[in-house]
Coordinates of N, CA and C and ligand atoms in Angstrom, one line a residue:
M1347 N -5.8 -50.1 59.6 CA -6.8 -51.2 59.4 C -6.3 -52.4 60.1
P1348 N -7.2 -53.1 60.8 CA -6.8 -54.3 61.5 C -6.5 -55.4 60.5
M1349 N -5.5 -56.3 60.9 CA -5.1 -57.4 60.0 C -6.3 -58.4 60.0
P1350 N -6.6 -59.0 58.9 CA -7.6 -60.0 58.9 C -7.1 -61.2 59.6
P1351 N -8.0 -62.0 60.2 CA -7.6 -63.2 60.9 C -6.9 -64.3 60.1
Y1352 N -7.2 -64.3 58.8 CA -6.5 -65.2 57.9 C -6.5 -64.6 56.5
P1353 N -5.4 -64.9 55.7 CA -5.4 -64.2 54.4 C -6.4 -64.9 53.4
L1354 N -6.9 -64.1 52.5 CA -7.8 -64.7 51.5 C -6.8 -65.1 50.3
H1355 N -7.1 -66.3 49.8 CA -6.2 -66.8 48.8 C -6.9 -66.8 47.4
C1356 N -6.0 -66.7 46.4 CA -6.5 -66.8 45.0 C -7.3 -68.1 44.8
Y1357 N -8.4 -68.0 44.0 CA -9.2 -69.1 43.8 C -8.6 -70.2 42.9
T1358 N -7.5 -69.9 42.3 CA -6.8 -70.9 41.5 C -6.1 -71.9 42.5
K1359 N -6.6 -73.2 42.4 CA -6.2 -74.2 43.4 C -4.7 -74.3 43.5
S1360 N -3.9 -74.3 42.4 CA -2.5 -74.6 42.5 C -1.7 -73.3 42.8
C1361 N -2.4 -72.2 42.9 CA -1.7 -70.9 43.0 C -1.2 -70.6 44.5
G1362 N -2.2 -70.5 45.4 CA -1.8 -70.3 46.8 C -1.4 -68.9 47.2
K1363 N -1.3 -68.0 46.2 CA -0.9 -66.6 46.5 C -2.1 -65.8 47.2
P1364 N -1.8 -64.8 47.9 CA -2.9 -64.0 48.5 C -3.7 -63.3 47.4
A1365 N -5.0 -63.3 47.6 CA -5.9 -62.6 46.6 C -5.8 -61.1 46.9
V1366 N -5.7 -60.3 45.8 CA -5.8 -58.9 45.9 C -6.9 -58.2 45.1
Y1367 N -7.5 -59.0 44.3 CA -8.7 -58.5 43.5 C -9.9 -59.4 43.8
K1368 N -11.0 -58.8 43.6 CA -12.3 -59.5 43.7 C -13.0 -59.2 42.4
I1369 N -13.5 -60.3 41.8 CA -14.2 -60.2 40.5 C -15.7 -60.4 40.9
A1370 N -16.5 -59.4 40.7 CA -17.9 -59.4 41.1 C -18.8 -58.7 40.2
A1371 N -20.1 -59.0 40.2 CA -21.0 -58.4 39.4 C -22.2 -57.9 40.2
R1372 N -22.7 -56.8 39.8 CA -23.9 -56.3 40.5 C -25.2 -57.1 40.0
W1373 N -25.9 -57.6 41.0 CA -27.1 -58.3 40.7 C -28.3 -57.7 41.4
S1374 N -29.4 -57.7 40.8 CA -30.6 -57.2 41.5 C -31.8 -57.9 40.9
D1375 N -32.8 -58.1 41.8 CA -34.1 -58.7 41.3 C -35.1 -57.6 41.4
G1376 N -34.7 -56.4 41.5 CA -35.7 -55.3 41.5 C -36.0 -54.9 43.0
I1377 N -35.8 -55.8 43.9 CA -36.1 -55.5 45.3 C -34.8 -55.4 46.1
T1378 N -34.0 -56.4 46.1 CA -32.7 -56.3 46.7 C -31.6 -56.3 45.7
A1379 N -30.4 -55.8 46.1 CA -29.3 -55.7 45.2 C -28.1 -56.2 45.9
E1380 N -27.2 -56.9 45.3 CA -25.9 -57.3 45.9 C -24.8 -57.4 44.9
L1381 N -23.6 -57.5 45.4 CA -22.5 -57.8 44.6 C -22.2 -59.3 44.7
K1382 N -22.4 -60.0 43.5 CA -22.2 -61.4 43.5 C -20.7 -61.6 43.2
T1383 N -20.0 -62.4 44.0 CA -18.6 -62.7 43.8 C -18.4 -63.8 42.9
Y1384 N -17.6 -63.6 41.9 CA -17.2 -64.7 40.9 C -15.9 -65.3 41.3
A1385 N -15.0 -64.5 41.7 CA -13.6 -65.1 42.1 C -12.8 -64.1 42.9
L1386 N -11.9 -64.6 43.7 CA -10.9 -63.8 44.3 C -9.6 -64.2 43.6
S1387 N -8.7 -63.2 43.3 CA -7.6 -63.5 42.5 C -6.3 -62.8 42.8
C1388 N -5.2 -63.4 42.6 CA -3.9 -62.7 42.7 C -3.7 -62.0 41.3
P1389 N -2.7 -61.1 41.2 CA -2.5 -60.4 39.9 C -2.2 -61.3 38.8
D1390 N -1.5 -62.4 39.0 CA -1.1 -63.4 38.0 C -2.3 -64.1 37.3
C1391 N -3.3 -64.4 38.1 CA -4.4 -65.2 37.6 C -5.6 -64.3 37.2
L1392 N -5.4 -63.0 37.3 CA -6.5 -62.1 37.1 C -7.2 -62.2 35.8
A1393 N -6.4 -62.2 34.7 CA -6.9 -62.3 33.4 C -7.8 -63.5 33.1
T1394 N -7.3 -64.6 33.6 CA -8.0 -65.9 33.5 C -9.4 -65.8 34.2
W1395 N -9.4 -65.4 35.4 CA -10.6 -65.3 36.2 C -11.6 -64.3 35.6
F1396 N -11.0 -63.2 35.2 CA -11.9 -62.1 34.7 C -12.6 -62.6 33.4
R1397 N -11.9 -63.2 32.5 CA -12.5 -63.7 31.3 C -13.5 -64.8 31.5
S1398 N -13.1 -65.7 32.4 CA -14.1 -66.8 32.7 C -15.3 -66.3 33.4
S1399 N -15.2 -65.3 34.2 CA -16.3 -64.7 34.9 C -17.2 -64.0 34.0
R1400 N -16.7 -63.3 33.0 CA -17.5 -62.6 32.0 C -18.2 -63.6 31.2
A1401 N -17.6 -64.7 30.8 CA -18.2 -65.8 30.0 C -19.4 -66.4 30.8
K1402 N -19.1 -66.6 32.1 CA -20.1 -67.2 32.9 C -21.4 -66.3 33.0
Q1403 N -21.1 -65.0 33.2 CA -22.2 -64.0 33.3 C -23.0 -64.0 32.0
V1404 N -22.4 -64.1 30.9 CA -23.1 -64.1 29.6 C -24.0 -65.3 29.5
A1405 N -23.5 -66.4 30.0 CA -24.3 -67.7 29.9 C -25.3 -67.9 31.0
C1406 N -25.3 -67.0 32.0 CA -26.2 -67.1 33.1 C -27.7 -66.7 32.7
R1407 N -28.6 -67.6 33.1 CA -30.0 -67.4 32.8 C -30.6 -66.5 33.9
R1408 N -31.3 -65.5 33.5 CA -31.9 -64.6 34.4 C -33.4 -64.7 34.4
A1409 N -34.0 -64.5 35.6 CA -35.5 -64.6 35.7 C -36.0 -63.2 35.2
R1410 N -37.3 -63.1 35.0 CA -37.9 -61.8 34.6 C -37.6 -60.8 35.7
G1411 N -37.1 -59.6 35.3 CA -36.9 -58.5 36.2 C -35.5 -58.6 36.9
E1412 N -34.8 -59.7 36.7 CA -33.5 -59.9 37.3 C -32.4 -59.2 36.4
I1413 N -31.5 -58.5 37.1 CA -30.5 -57.8 36.4 C -29.1 -58.4 36.9
L1414 N -28.3 -58.7 36.0 CA -26.9 -59.2 36.3 C -25.9 -58.5 35.4
E1415 N -25.2 -57.5 35.9 CA -24.3 -56.7 35.1 C -23.0 -57.6 34.8
P1416 N -22.3 -57.2 33.8 CA -21.0 -57.9 33.5 C -20.1 -57.7 34.7
P1417 N -19.4 -58.8 35.1 CA -18.5 -58.7 36.2 C -17.4 -57.7 36.1
G1418 N -17.0 -57.0 37.1 CA -16.0 -56.1 37.1 C -14.9 -56.5 38.1
I1419 N -13.8 -55.8 38.1 CA -12.7 -56.0 39.0 C -12.6 -55.0 40.1
Y1420 N -12.5 -55.5 41.3 CA -12.5 -54.6 42.5 C -11.3 -54.9 43.3
D1421 N -10.7 -53.8 43.9 CA -9.6 -54.0 44.9 C -10.2 -54.7 46.1
L1422 N -9.6 -55.8 46.5 CA -10.1 -56.6 47.6 C -9.6 -55.9 48.9
E1423 N -10.5 -55.4 49.6 CA -10.2 -54.7 50.9 C -11.0 -55.3 52.0
R1424 N -10.4 -56.1 52.8 CA -11.2 -56.7 53.9 C -11.8 -55.7 54.8
G1425 N -13.0 -56.0 55.3 CA -13.7 -55.1 56.2 C -14.4 -53.9 55.6
K1426 N -14.3 -53.8 54.2 CA -15.0 -52.7 53.6 C -16.3 -53.3 53.0
R1427 N -17.3 -52.5 53.1 CA -18.6 -52.9 52.5 C -18.4 -53.0 51.0
D1428 N -19.2 -53.9 50.3 CA -19.1 -54.0 48.9 C -19.3 -52.7 48.2
R1429 N -20.2 -51.9 48.7 CA -20.5 -50.6 48.1 C -19.3 -49.7 48.0
A1430 N -18.4 -49.9 49.0 CA -17.2 -49.0 49.1 C -16.0 -49.5 48.4
L1431 N -16.1 -50.7 47.8 CA -14.9 -51.2 47.1 C -14.6 -50.4 45.8
H1432 N -13.3 -50.2 45.6 CA -12.9 -49.4 44.4 C -12.8 -50.3 43.2
R1433 N -13.6 -49.9 42.2 CA -13.6 -50.6 40.9 C -12.4 -50.3 40.0
R1434 N -11.8 -51.3 39.4 CA -10.6 -51.1 38.6 C -10.9 -51.1 37.1
A1435 N -11.6 -50.1 36.6 CA -11.9 -50.0 35.2 C -10.7 -50.1 34.4
D1436 N -9.6 -49.5 34.9 CA -8.3 -49.5 34.1 C -7.9 -50.9 33.8
L1437 N -8.0 -51.8 34.8 CA -7.6 -53.2 34.6 C -8.6 -53.9 33.7
E1438 N -9.8 -53.6 33.8 CA -10.9 -54.3 33.0 C -10.6 -54.0 31.5
E1439 N -10.3 -52.7 31.2 CA -10.0 -52.4 29.8 C -8.9 -53.1 29.2
Q1440 N -7.8 -53.3 30.0 CA -6.7 -54.0 29.5 C -7.0 -55.5 29.3
L1441 N -7.9 -56.1 30.0 CA -8.1 -57.5 29.9 C -9.3 -57.9 29.0
V1442 N -10.1 -57.0 28.6 CA -11.2 -57.4 27.7 C -10.7 -58.0 26.4
Ligands
ZN885 ZN1 -3.4 -66.8 41.5

């Protein structure tokens, strides 16, 4: 796999470590669907980002016909399409 031009960093401002996870939720309005990114995180900050992302999703207002699933944790792999990202249900269970 080619090296990315620049590393992606954890969203925690004071952290600065490389991000290895993506917290994202499947969203759809019935016509198009996408993975909405909530945060990129290093392993240390993952629990914080995961919980705040879930809380944000619960508080999010949806329009009629709009679907927003609870955010999940995905392995962050540059250059892979969202659909191909590996979901880490094992980590999600530990952090709920
Ligand atoms: Zn971090």
